[in-house]
Tab-separated table of C-alpha atoms in Angstrom:
chain	number	residue	atom	x	y	z
A	486	UNK	CA	0.000	0.000	0.000
A	487	UNK	CA	1.295	3.416	-0.926
A	488	UNK	CA	1.538	6.162	1.639
A	489	UNK	CA	-1.442	8.454	1.915
A	490	UNK	CA	-4.380	6.073	1.946
A	491	UNK	CA	-5.510	4.057	4.952
A	492	UNK	CA	-8.460	2.243	3.399
A	493	UNK	CA	-6.903	-1.231	3.355
A	494	UNK	CA	-5.417	-0.978	6.842
A	495	UNK	CA	-8.666	0.443	8.232
A	496	UNK	CA	-10.644	-2.364	6.584
A	497	UNK	CA	-8.327	-5.014	8.022
A	498	UNK	CA	-8.590	-3.455	11.486
A	499	UNK	CA	-12.388	-3.265	11.257
A	500	UNK	CA	-12.632	-6.928	10.227
A	501	UNK	CA	-10.382	-7.930	13.116
A	502	UNK	CA	-12.244	-5.740	15.627
A	503	UNK	CA	-15.725	-6.901	14.631
A	504	UNK	CA	-14.816	-10.538	15.316
A	505	UNK	CA	-13.380	-9.927	18.780
A	506	UNK	CA	-16.751	-10.628	20.394
A	507	UNK	CA	-19.011	-13.499	19.513
A	508	UNK	CA	-22.003	-12.547	17.365
A	509	UNK	CA	-24.528	-14.093	15.015
A	510	UNK	CA	-23.322	-11.936	12.136
A	511	UNK	CA	-20.221	-9.883	11.458
A	512	UNK	CA	-20.683	-6.920	9.125
A	513	UNK	CA	-18.145	-4.286	8.053
A	514	UNK	CA	-18.916	-1.250	5.909
A	515	UNK	CA	-16.122	0.640	4.192
A	516	UNK	CA	-16.954	4.120	2.894
A	517	UNK	CA	-14.445	5.400	0.350
A	518	UNK	CA	-14.027	8.289	-2.064
A	519	UNK	CA	-12.978	5.676	-4.671
A	520	UNK	CA	-9.632	7.358	-5.228
A	521	UNK	CA	-7.842	4.127	-4.390
A	522	UNK	CA	-6.205	3.819	-7.792
A	523	UNK	CA	-4.005	6.786	-6.919
A	524	UNK	CA	-2.541	4.553	-4.196
A	525	UNK	CA	-2.218	1.485	-6.433
A	526	UNK	CA	-5.146	-0.265	-4.770
A	527	UNK	CA	-6.845	-2.466	-7.361
A	528	UNK	CA	-10.266	-4.119	-7.126
A	529	UNK	CA	-8.453	-7.434	-6.708
A	530	UNK	CA	-6.488	-6.184	-3.702
A	531	UNK	CA	-9.561	-4.567	-2.131
A	532	UNK	CA	-11.621	-7.704	-2.806
A	533	UNK	CA	-9.035	-9.912	-1.133
A	534	UNK	CA	-9.114	-7.737	1.978
A	535	UNK	CA	-12.932	-7.624	2.046
A	536	UNK	CA	-13.120	-11.427	1.798
A	537	UNK	CA	-10.130	-12.285	4.005
A	538	UNK	CA	-12.195	-13.589	6.930
A	539	UNK	CA	-15.017	-15.833	5.768
A	540	UNK	CA	-17.003	-15.078	8.940
A	541	UNK	CA	-17.233	-11.400	8.034
A	542	UNK	CA	-19.430	-9.890	5.374
A	543	UNK	CA	-17.510	-6.771	4.390
A	544	UNK	CA	-18.807	-4.259	1.862
A	545	UNK	CA	-17.318	-1.209	0.173
A	546	UNK	CA	-19.445	1.817	-0.673
A	547	UNK	CA	-17.812	4.272	-3.052
A	548	UNK	CA	-19.109	7.814	-2.630
A	549	UNK	CA	-17.472	9.882	-5.358
A	550	UNK	CA	-15.387	9.788	-8.520
A	551	UNK	CA	-17.983	7.995	-10.710
A	552	UNK	CA	-15.576	6.290	-13.113
A	553	UNK	CA	-13.247	5.062	-10.379
A	554	UNK	CA	-16.219	3.970	-8.265
A	555	UNK	CA	-17.680	1.947	-11.124
A	556	UNK	CA	-14.283	0.384	-11.910
A	557	UNK	CA	-13.760	-0.630	-8.279
A	558	UNK	CA	-17.273	-1.864	-7.542
A	559	UNK	CA	-17.464	-3.894	-10.760
A	560	UNK	CA	-14.088	-5.485	-10.054
A	561	UNK	CA	-14.924	-6.591	-6.518
A	562	UNK	CA	-16.460	-9.969	-5.739
A	563	UNK	CA	-20.182	-9.982	-6.538
A	564	UNK	CA	-22.245	-8.079	-3.999
A	565	UNK	CA	-19.247	-6.592	-2.162
A	566	UNK	CA	-19.001	-3.213	-3.931
A	567	UNK	CA	-21.584	-0.446	-4.243
A	568	UNK	CA	-21.608	3.017	-5.772
A	569	UNK	CA	-23.533	5.816	-4.083
A	570	UNK	CA	-22.917	9.173	-5.733
A	571	UNK	CA	-25.919	10.927	-4.193
A	572	UNK	CA	-26.399	11.083	-0.425
A	573	UNK	CA	-30.145	10.747	-0.950
A	574	UNK	CA	-29.608	7.194	-2.237
A	575	UNK	CA	-27.464	6.091	0.708
A	576	UNK	CA	-30.451	4.501	2.562
A	577	UNK	CA	-31.399	2.426	-0.487
A	578	UNK	CA	-27.753	1.435	-0.942
A	579	UNK	CA	-27.620	0.120	2.611
A	580	UNK	CA	-30.976	-1.599	2.094
A	581	UNK	CA	-29.431	-3.467	-0.859
A	582	UNK	CA	-26.371	-4.360	1.216
A	583	UNK	CA	-28.500	-5.733	4.074
A	584	UNK	CA	-30.607	-7.741	1.610
A	585	UNK	CA	-27.413	-9.189	0.163
A	586	UNK	CA	-26.090	-10.003	3.653
A	587	UNK	CA	-29.334	-11.718	4.630
A	588	UNK	CA	-29.371	-13.781	1.435
A	589	UNK	CA	-25.759	-14.862	1.679
């Protein structure tokens, strides 16, 4: 990881922290500006981090930079990446994430 972006480290820490106590479900939500390419973070790298612990359902929501957001979300494992470019659609984005989590 290049200096300047903490997304991967923060995601790893969140996944570790969420599993420290026993629970029925473990969910992690990563909110990002989608500027990860500037730090050499590819969808493959982000996907590997999101899926590292099979107990945890981790999701990335990309909030800006439409082209980068689409590139990242489409390159992540199915159902793990979402694009939300308008704050008004954030509730429906999370509704879709929770539906995915419940189905999987």
